Amino acid sequence: MNNKLEILNVDLGDRSYPIYIGEGLLTQPAFVEKHIVSNQVLIVTNETIAPMYLSQLVDQLPVGVDVRTAILPDGERFKTLEYLNKIFDSLLENRCNRQVTLIALGGGVIGDMTGFAAASYQRGVSFIQLPTTLLSQVDSSVGGKTGVNHRLGKNMIGAFYQPKAVLIDTTVLSTLPAKELSAGLAEVIKYGAINDVDFFVWLEKNIEYLLAQKADALIYAIKRSCEKKAEIVEKDEKESGIRATLNFGHTFGHAIETHMGYGEWLHGEAVAAGMCLAAELSVQLGWMSSDKAARIKVLCIKANLPVKAPEEMGGADFIKHMKVDKKNTSGSIRLVLLKNLGEAVIYDCTDESLIKKVIDGKDRDVS
């Protein structure tokens, strides 16, 4: 086992917090213990993760801590107010007070829901992120975006609320299905595409090592991704400017997730297809060369990710869902496109035909 430990810090003043990255951290109690604020702990996890890691985590908590659990069903379709309420049920039934610490043990769904519960319960309690998927380790566990889905739109109900710490144990990825690993790589590729061309080149050369879960490659990719996100969040915590570039591929991707039904496409799969569509639109606008857009597609293909829109969706379907997006401004659809590889820009699209052309035109199959 590689004993290398990386520690990053998200610098947000009195809301700053560390990100620990390494192997076997889930079995090292000091990392969790220092961020528990009282003897009350509620661990939120799901039915898939609980049998694998719940007892392991509980065993690491200090003697005398009153540990309770809330175990939710596994899947994006359960990221709703109805299942969020089950976390509140556990908090209230166990008479948890304002000093309770919530621990999110799971992927992005569990992290987002636990964070939103922490933001809301008694107007705000502490929580710790223990992400168990690559996607949540490199993206959703960092930055404080929390929330749930609505049938009309993804993540439309939520809050910005920062954790007390993020604990990333790369060994848990060994139990991750290959499809989930690839989904996480979509968000890793995103960081290179939007503002770190050197990292993109590194990914082109090392994608096979990531798929094979080589420890050094994984730790490097996770660290670099978290560094890039932390830098952006520190400049724009609540997404009034540059943080919006982290949504590259997401407006197209969220449309896919909403239309197809939450969970039919993994979030990372939808983002990968969305990045390819956004890159193609960037080419059509004359901003980026087709060969650079092709590099994004090729890298996604090597990561075993989809690179085109679902056959079931036409341009009108995308427009319908894109119009229900929290990032939009009046009269336009807000997209993140590329001026160049490694140079993202925010584009308020008022001409819907441009989007429809990417979906319905001759370039529909972008594989």
CSV table of C-alpha atoms in Angstrom, one decimal:
chain,number,residue,atom,x,y,z
A,1,MET,CA,0.0,0.0,0.0
A,2,ASN,CA,1.2,3.5,-0.9
A,3,ASN,CA,1.4,5.5,2.4
A,4,LYS,CA,1.6,8.8,0.5
A,5,LEU,CA,-0.8,11.4,2.0
A,6,GLU,CA,-1.8,14.6,0.2
A,7,ILE,CA,-3.4,17.4,2.1
A,8,LEU,CA,-5.0,20.3,0.4
A,9,ASN,CA,-6.9,23.3,1.9
A,10,VAL,CA,-10.0,25.0,0.6
A,11,ASP,CA,-9.4,28.6,1.8
A,12,LEU,CA,-12.7,30.3,2.5
A,13,GLY,CA,-11.9,32.2,5.7
A,14,ASP,CA,-13.8,30.8,8.7
A,15,ARG,CA,-15.3,28.2,6.4
A,16,SER,CA,-12.0,26.8,5.3
A,17,TYR,CA,-11.4,23.0,5.4
A,18,PRO,CA,-8.9,20.3,4.6
A,19,ILE,CA,-9.0,17.7,1.9
A,20,TYR,CA,-7.1,14.5,2.8
A,21,ILE,CA,-6.1,12.2,-0.1
A,22,GLY,CA,-4.4,8.8,0.3
A,23,GLU,CA,-4.8,5.1,0.7
A,24,GLY,CA,-6.4,3.5,3.8
A,25,LEU,CA,-7.6,6.7,5.4
A,26,LEU,CA,-10.9,5.2,6.4
A,27,THR,CA,-9.0,2.9,8.8
A,28,GLN,CA,-7.1,5.8,10.4
A,29,PRO,CA,-9.3,7.4,13.1
A,30,ALA,CA,-7.4,10.6,13.6
A,31,PHE,CA,-8.6,12.1,10.3
A,32,VAL,CA,-12.3,11.8,11.2
A,33,GLU,CA,-12.0,12.3,14.9
A,34,LYS,CA,-10.5,15.8,14.8
A,35,HIS,CA,-13.6,17.1,12.9
A,36,ILE,CA,-16.3,15.7,15.1
A,37,VAL,CA,-17.6,18.5,17.3
A,38,SER,CA,-19.5,16.6,20.0
A,39,ASN,CA,-20.5,13.0,21.0
A,40,GLN,CA,-23.4,13.0,18.6
A,41,VAL,CA,-22.7,11.5,15.1
A,42,LEU,CA,-25.2,10.5,12.4
A,43,ILE,CA,-23.7,8.6,9.5
A,44,VAL,CA,-25.7,8.8,6.3
A,45,THR,CA,-25.0,6.1,3.7
A,46,ASN,CA,-26.8,3.8,1.3
A,47,GLU,CA,-27.7,0.2,1.0
A,48,THR,CA,-24.8,-0.6,-1.3
A,49,ILE,CA,-22.1,1.1,0.7
A,50,ALA,CA,-23.3,0.2,4.2
A,51,PRO,CA,-22.3,-3.5,4.1
A,52,MET,CA,-18.9,-2.7,2.8
A,53,TYR,CA,-17.7,0.3,4.9
A,54,LEU,CA,-20.2,1.3,7.6
A,55,SER,CA,-18.9,-1.0,10.4
A,56,GLN,CA,-15.3,-0.1,9.4
A,57,LEU,CA,-16.1,3.6,9.9
A,58,VAL,CA,-18.0,3.1,13.1
A,59,ASP,CA,-15.1,1.1,14.6
A,60,GLN,CA,-12.8,4.1,14.0
A,61,LEU,CA,-14.9,6.6,15.9
A,62,PRO,CA,-13.9,7.5,19.5
A,63,VAL,CA,-15.2,5.6,22.5
A,64,GLY,CA,-18.2,7.5,24.0
A,65,VAL,CA,-19.5,8.9,20.7
A,66,ASP,CA,-23.2,8.1,20.2
A,67,VAL,CA,-23.3,6.9,16.6
A,68,ARG,CA,-26.6,6.6,14.7
A,69,THR,CA,-27.1,5.8,11.1
A,70,ALA,CA,-29.5,6.6,8.2
A,71,ILE,CA,-29.3,4.1,5.4
A,72,LEU,CA,-31.0,5.2,2.2
A,73,PRO,CA,-31.7,3.4,-1.1
A,74,ASP,CA,-28.9,3.6,-3.6
A,75,GLY,CA,-29.5,5.6,-6.8
A,76,GLU,CA,-30.0,9.0,-8.3
A,77,ARG,CA,-33.7,8.5,-8.5
A,78,PHE,CA,-33.8,8.6,-4.7
A,79,LYS,CA,-32.2,12.1,-4.5
A,80,THR,CA,-35.5,13.7,-3.6
A,81,LEU,CA,-37.2,15.7,-0.9
A,82,GLU,CA,-39.0,12.5,0.1
A,83,TYR,CA,-35.8,10.6,0.9
A,84,LEU,CA,-34.1,13.8,2.3
A,85,ASN,CA,-36.8,13.7,4.9
A,86,LYS,CA,-35.6,10.3,6.1
A,87,ILE,CA,-32.4,11.9,7.2
A,88,PHE,CA,-34.4,14.5,9.2
A,89,ASP,CA,-36.4,11.6,10.6
A,90,SER,CA,-33.2,10.0,11.9
A,91,LEU,CA,-32.0,13.3,13.4
A,92,LEU,CA,-35.2,14.0,15.2
A,93,GLU,CA,-35.9,10.5,16.3
A,94,ASN,CA,-32.5,10.4,17.9
A,95,ARG,CA,-32.9,13.8,19.5
A,96,CYS,CA,-29.8,15.2,17.8
A,97,ASN,CA,-28.9,18.8,18.7
A,98,ARG,CA,-27.0,21.6,17.1
A,99,GLN,CA,-23.7,19.9,18.0
A,100,VAL,CA,-24.4,16.8,15.9
A,101,THR,CA,-21.9,15.9,13.2
A,102,LEU,CA,-23.3,14.3,10.0
A,103,ILE,CA,-20.9,12.1,8.1
A,104,ALA,CA,-21.7,11.4,4.4
A,105,LEU,CA,-20.4,8.0,3.5
A,106,GLY,CA,-21.1,7.4,-0.2
A,107,GLY,CA,-21.1,8.9,-3.6
A,108,GLY,CA,-22.4,12.2,-4.9
A,109,VAL,CA,-26.0,11.5,-4.1
A,110,ILE,CA,-25.3,10.8,-0.4
A,111,GLY,CA,-22.9,13.7,-0.2
A,112,ASP,CA,-25.3,16.2,-1.7
A,113,MET,CA,-28.2,15.0,0.4
A,114,THR,CA,-26.3,14.9,3.6
A,115,GLY,CA,-24.8,18.3,3.0
A,116,PHE,CA,-28.3,19.8,2.4
A,117,ALA,CA,-29.6,18.1,5.5
A,118,ALA,CA,-26.7,19.6,7.5
A,119,ALA,CA,-27.4,23.0,6.0
A,120,SER,CA,-31.1,22.8,7.0
A,121,TYR,CA,-31.2,20.9,10.3
A,122,GLN,CA,-31.6,23.4,13.1
A,123,ARG,CA,-30.4,26.0,10.6
A,124,GLY,CA,-27.0,24.5,10.2
A,125,VAL,CA,-24.9,21.7,11.7
A,126,SER,CA,-21.4,20.2,10.9
A,127,PHE,CA,-20.8,17.6,8.3
A,128,ILE,CA,-17.9,15.6,6.9
A,129,GLN,CA,-17.6,14.2,3.4
A,130,LEU,CA,-16.3,10.6,3.0
A,131,PRO,CA,-16.8,10.1,-0.8
A,132,THR,CA,-16.7,6.5,-2.1
A,133,THR,CA,-16.9,7.1,-5.8
A,134,LEU,CA,-14.3,8.7,-8.1
A,135,LEU,CA,-16.8,11.2,-9.3
A,136,SER,CA,-17.6,12.4,-5.8
A,137,GLN,CA,-14.0,12.4,-4.8
A,138,VAL,CA,-12.9,14.8,-7.6
A,139,ASP,CA,-16.0,16.9,-7.8
A,140,SER,CA,-19.2,16.8,-5.7
A,141,SER,CA,-17.5,16.4,-2.2
A,142,VAL,CA,-15.6,19.6,-2.7
A,143,GLY,CA,-17.0,23.1,-2.9
A,144,GLY,CA,-20.2,23.0,-0.8
A,145,LYS,CA,-22.9,22.5,-3.4
A,146,THR,CA,-25.7,20.5,-1.8
A,147,GLY,CA,-29.2,19.6,-2.8
A,148,VAL,CA,-31.8,17.3,-4.3
A,149,ASN,CA,-33.4,16.8,-7.7
A,150,HIS,CA,-36.9,17.8,-8.8
A,151,ARG,CA,-38.8,15.9,-11.5
A,152,LEU,CA,-38.4,19.1,-13.7
A,153,GLY,CA,-34.8,19.7,-13.1
A,154,LYS,CA,-31.6,18.4,-11.5
A,155,ASN,CA,-30.2,19.9,-8.3
A,156,MET,CA,-32.9,22.7,-8.4
A,157,ILE,CA,-33.4,22.6,-4.6
A,158,GLY,CA,-30.4,23.0,-2.4
A,159,ALA,CA,-27.9,25.3,-0.7
A,160,PHE,CA,-24.2,26.3,-0.7
A,161,TYR,CA,-22.9,24.7,2.5
A,162,GLN,CA,-19.2,23.8,3.1
A,163,PRO,CA,-18.1,20.6,4.9
A,164,LYS,CA,-15.7,20.6,7.9
A,165,ALA,CA,-13.4,18.2,6.0
A,166,VAL,CA,-13.2,15.9,3.0
A,167,LEU,CA,-11.6,12.5,3.5
A,168,ILE,CA,-10.7,10.7,0.2
A,169,ASP,CA,-9.6,7.1,0.7
A,170,THR,CA,-8.5,5.8,-2.8
A,171,THR,CA,-8.6,2.2,-1.6
A,172,VAL,CA,-12.4,2.3,-1.6
A,173,LEU,CA,-12.3,2.6,-5.4
A,174,SER,CA,-11.3,-1.0,-5.7
A,175,THR,CA,-15.0,-2.0,-5.1
A,176,LEU,CA,-16.3,0.5,-7.6
A,177,PRO,CA,-17.8,-0.9,-10.8
A,178,ALA,CA,-15.9,-0.1,-14.0
A,179,LYS,CA,-18.8,1.9,-15.3
A,180,GLU,CA,-18.8,4.1,-12.1
A,181,LEU,CA,-15.0,4.6,-12.4
A,182,SER,CA,-15.4,5.8,-16.0
A,183,ALA,CA,-18.2,8.2,-14.9
A,184,GLY,CA,-15.8,9.7,-12.4
A,185,LEU,CA,-13.1,10.1,-15.1
A,186,ALA,CA,-15.5,12.4,-17.0
A,187,GLU,CA,-15.2,15.0,-14.3
A,188,VAL,CA,-11.4,14.6,-14.2
A,189,ILE,CA,-11.3,15.2,-18.0
A,190,LYS,CA,-13.4,18.3,-17.5
A,191,TYR,CA,-10.7,20.0,-15.4
A,192,GLY,CA,-8.2,19.6,-18.1
A,193,ALA,CA,-10.6,20.7,-20.8
A,194,ILE,CA,-11.6,23.9,-19.1
A,195,ASN,CA,-8.4,25.4,-17.6
A,196,ASP,CA,-5.5,23.0,-17.4
A,197,VAL,CA,-4.2,21.9,-20.8
A,198,ASP,CA,-1.1,20.3,-19.3
A,199,PHE,CA,-3.3,18.1,-17.1
A,200,PHE,CA,-5.3,17.2,-20.2
A,201,VAL,CA,-2.1,16.1,-22.0
A,202,TRP,CA,-1.2,14.1,-18.9
A,203,LEU,CA,-4.6,12.4,-19.0
A,204,GLU,CA,-4.1,11.5,-22.7
A,205,LYS,CA,-0.9,9.7,-21.8
A,206,ASN,CA,-2.1,8.1,-18.5
A,207,ILE,CA,-5.8,7.2,-19.0
A,208,GLU,CA,-5.0,3.5,-19.1
A,209,TYR,CA,-3.3,3.7,-15.7
A,210,LEU,CA,-6.3,5.4,-14.2
A,211,LEU,CA,-8.6,2.7,-15.6
A,212,ALA,CA,-6.3,0.1,-14.1
A,213,GLN,CA,-6.5,2.0,-10.8
A,214,LYS,CA,-2.7,2.4,-10.4
A,215,ALA,CA,-2.4,4.1,-7.0
A,216,ASP,CA,0.1,6.9,-7.9
A,217,ALA,CA,-1.9,7.8,-11.0
A,218,LEU,CA,-5.2,7.9,-9.1
A,219,ILE,CA,-3.8,10.0,-6.3
A,220,TYR,CA,-2.2,12.5,-8.7
A,221,ALA,CA,-5.4,12.8,-10.8
A,222,ILE,CA,-7.6,13.3,-7.7
A,223,LYS,CA,-5.2,15.8,-6.2
A,224,ARG,CA,-4.9,17.8,-9.4
A,225,SER,CA,-8.7,17.8,-9.8
A,226,CYS,CA,-9.3,18.9,-6.2
A,227,GLU,CA,-6.7,21.6,-6.6
A,228,LYS,CA,-8.3,23.0,-9.7
A,229,LYS,CA,-11.8,23.0,-8.1
A,230,ALA,CA,-10.5,24.5,-4.8
A,231,GLU,CA,-8.8,27.3,-6.7
A,232,ILE,CA,-12.0,28.2,-8.5
A,233,VAL,CA,-14.2,27.8,-5.4
A,234,GLU,CA,-11.9,30.1,-3.4
A,235,LYS,CA,-12.4,32.8,-6.0
A,236,ASP,CA,-16.2,32.3,-6.5
A,237,GLU,CA,-17.8,30.3,-3.8
A,238,LYS,CA,-21.4,30.8,-4.8
A,239,GLU,CA,-21.0,30.7,-8.6
A,240,SER,CA,-21.5,34.3,-9.5
A,241,GLY,CA,-18.7,34.2,-12.1
A,242,ILE,CA,-15.8,31.9,-12.8
A,243,ARG,CA,-17.2,28.9,-10.9
A,244,ALA,CA,-19.8,28.5,-13.6
A,245,THR,CA,-17.0,27.2,-15.9
A,246,LEU,CA,-17.0,24.0,-13.8
A,247,ASN,CA,-20.4,23.3,-15.5
A,248,PHE,CA,-18.7,22.5,-18.8
A,249,GLY,CA,-20.8,19.7,-20.4
A,250,HIS,CA,-23.3,19.9,-17.5
A,251,THR,CA,-26.2,21.8,-19.2
A,252,PHE,CA,-26.3,19.3,-22.0
A,253,GLY,CA,-25.7,16.5,-19.5
A,254,HIS,CA,-28.4,17.6,-17.0
A,255,ALA,CA,-30.9,17.6,-19.9
A,256,ILE,CA,-30.0,14.0,-20.7
A,257,GLU,CA,-30.4,13.0,-17.1
A,258,THR,CA,-33.7,14.7,-16.7
A,259,HIS,CA,-35.2,13.4,-20.0
A,260,MET,CA,-34.0,9.9,-19.7
A,261,GLY,CA,-34.9,9.5,-16.0
A,262,TYR,CA,-32.5,10.0,-13.1
A,263,GLY,CA,-30.2,7.0,-12.9
A,264,GLU,CA,-30.7,5.8,-16.4
A,265,TRP,CA,-27.5,7.5,-17.4
A,266,LEU,CA,-24.8,8.0,-14.7
A,267,HIS,CA,-24.0,11.7,-14.1
A,268,GLY,CA,-20.5,11.3,-15.5
A,269,GLU,CA,-21.8,9.6,-18.6
A,270,ALA,CA,-24.2,12.4,-19.3
A,271,VAL,CA,-21.4,15.0,-18.6
A,272,ALA,CA,-19.1,13.2,-21.0
A,273,ALA,CA,-21.6,13.3,-23.9
A,274,GLY,CA,-22.4,16.9,-22.9
A,275,MET,CA,-18.7,17.9,-23.1
A,276,CYS,CA,-18.5,16.5,-26.6
A,277,LEU,CA,-21.7,18.3,-27.6
A,278,ALA,CA,-20.4,21.6,-26.1
A,279,ALA,CA,-17.0,21.2,-27.8
A,280,GLU,CA,-18.8,20.6,-31.1
A,281,LEU,CA,-20.9,23.8,-30.6
A,282,SER,CA,-17.6,25.6,-29.8
A,283,VAL,CA,-16.3,24.4,-33.2
A,284,GLN,CA,-19.4,25.6,-35.0
A,285,LEU,CA,-19.1,29.0,-33.5
A,286,GLY,CA,-15.5,29.2,-34.9
A,287,TRP,CA,-13.9,29.3,-31.5
A,288,MET,CA,-12.0,26.0,-31.4
A,289,SER,CA,-10.5,23.8,-34.1
A,290,SER,CA,-12.2,20.5,-34.8
A,291,ASP,CA,-9.0,18.5,-34.1
A,292,LYS,CA,-9.0,19.8,-30.5
A,293,ALA,CA,-12.7,18.9,-30.1
A,294,ALA,CA,-11.8,15.5,-31.4
A,295,ARG,CA,-9.1,15.1,-28.7
A,296,ILE,CA,-11.9,15.5,-26.1
A,297,LYS,CA,-14.0,12.8,-27.8
A,298,VAL,CA,-11.1,10.4,-28.2
A,299,LEU,CA,-10.1,10.8,-24.5
A,300,CYS,CA,-13.7,10.1,-23.5
A,301,ILE,CA,-13.9,7.1,-25.7
A,302,LYS,CA,-10.6,5.8,-24.2
A,303,ALA,CA,-12.3,6.2,-20.7
A,304,ASN,CA,-15.2,4.1,-21.9
A,305,LEU,CA,-17.6,7.0,-21.9
A,306,PRO,CA,-20.5,8.0,-24.3
A,307,VAL,CA,-19.7,10.8,-26.7
A,308,LYS,CA,-23.1,11.5,-28.3
A,309,ALA,CA,-26.6,12.4,-27.4
A,310,PRO,CA,-29.1,9.6,-26.7
A,311,GLU,CA,-31.0,8.4,-29.8
A,312,GLU,CA,-34.2,9.1,-28.0
A,313,MET,CA,-33.5,12.8,-27.7
A,314,GLY,CA,-33.8,15.5,-30.4
A,315,GLY,CA,-32.8,19.1,-30.3
A,316,ALA,CA,-36.3,20.2,-29.1
A,317,ASP,CA,-36.0,17.8,-26.1
A,318,PHE,CA,-32.7,19.4,-25.1
A,319,ILE,CA,-34.0,22.9,-25.4
A,320,LYS,CA,-37.1,22.1,-23.3
A,321,HIS,CA,-34.9,20.8,-20.4
A,322,MET,CA,-32.2,23.4,-20.8
A,323,LYS,CA,-34.7,26.2,-20.3
A,324,VAL,CA,-35.3,24.8,-16.8
A,325,ASP,CA,-31.8,25.4,-15.5
A,326,LYS,CA,-30.7,27.5,-12.5
A,327,LYS,CA,-27.8,29.0,-14.4
A,328,ASN,CA,-29.9,30.6,-17.1
A,329,THR,CA,-30.3,34.4,-17.5
A,330,SER,CA,-33.4,36.1,-18.9
A,331,GLY,CA,-34.1,35.1,-22.5
A,332,SER,CA,-31.0,32.9,-22.9
A,333,ILE,CA,-29.6,29.5,-22.2
A,334,ARG,CA,-26.3,29.7,-20.3
A,335,LEU,CA,-23.7,27.3,-21.6
A,336,VAL,CA,-20.0,26.7,-20.9
A,337,LEU,CA,-18.1,26.4,-24.1
A,338,LEU,CA,-14.4,26.4,-25.1
A,339,LYS,CA,-12.4,29.2,-26.8
A,340,ASN,CA,-9.6,26.7,-26.9
A,341,LEU,CA,-8.6,23.5,-25.2
A,342,GLY,CA,-7.9,24.6,-21.6
A,343,GLU,CA,-9.9,27.9,-22.0
A,344,ALA,CA,-13.5,27.8,-21.0
A,345,VAL,CA,-16.0,30.7,-21.5
A,346,ILE,CA,-19.5,31.3,-20.4
A,347,TYR,CA,-21.9,31.8,-23.3
A,348,ASP,CA,-25.4,33.0,-23.1
A,349,CYS,CA,-27.1,31.4,-26.1
A,350,THR,CA,-30.1,33.2,-27.5
A,351,ASP,CA,-30.2,31.3,-30.8
A,352,GLU,CA,-31.7,27.9,-30.1
A,353,SER,CA,-31.1,26.8,-33.6
A,354,LEU,CA,-27.4,26.5,-32.8
A,355,ILE,CA,-28.1,23.9,-30.1
A,356,LYS,CA,-30.6,22.1,-32.3
A,357,LYS,CA,-28.0,21.9,-35.1
A,358,VAL,CA,-25.5,20.2,-32.8
A,359,ILE,CA,-28.1,17.6,-31.8
A,360,ASP,CA,-30.1,17.1,-35.0
A,361,GLY,CA,-27.7,18.1,-37.7
A,362,LYS,CA,-25.1,16.1,-39.7
A,363,ASP,CA,-22.9,16.1,-36.6
A,364,ARG,CA,-25.3,14.2,-34.4
A,365,ASP,CA,-23.1,11.2,-34.2
A,366,VAL,CA,-20.0,12.6,-32.7
A,367,SER,CA,-18.3,9.3,-32.0
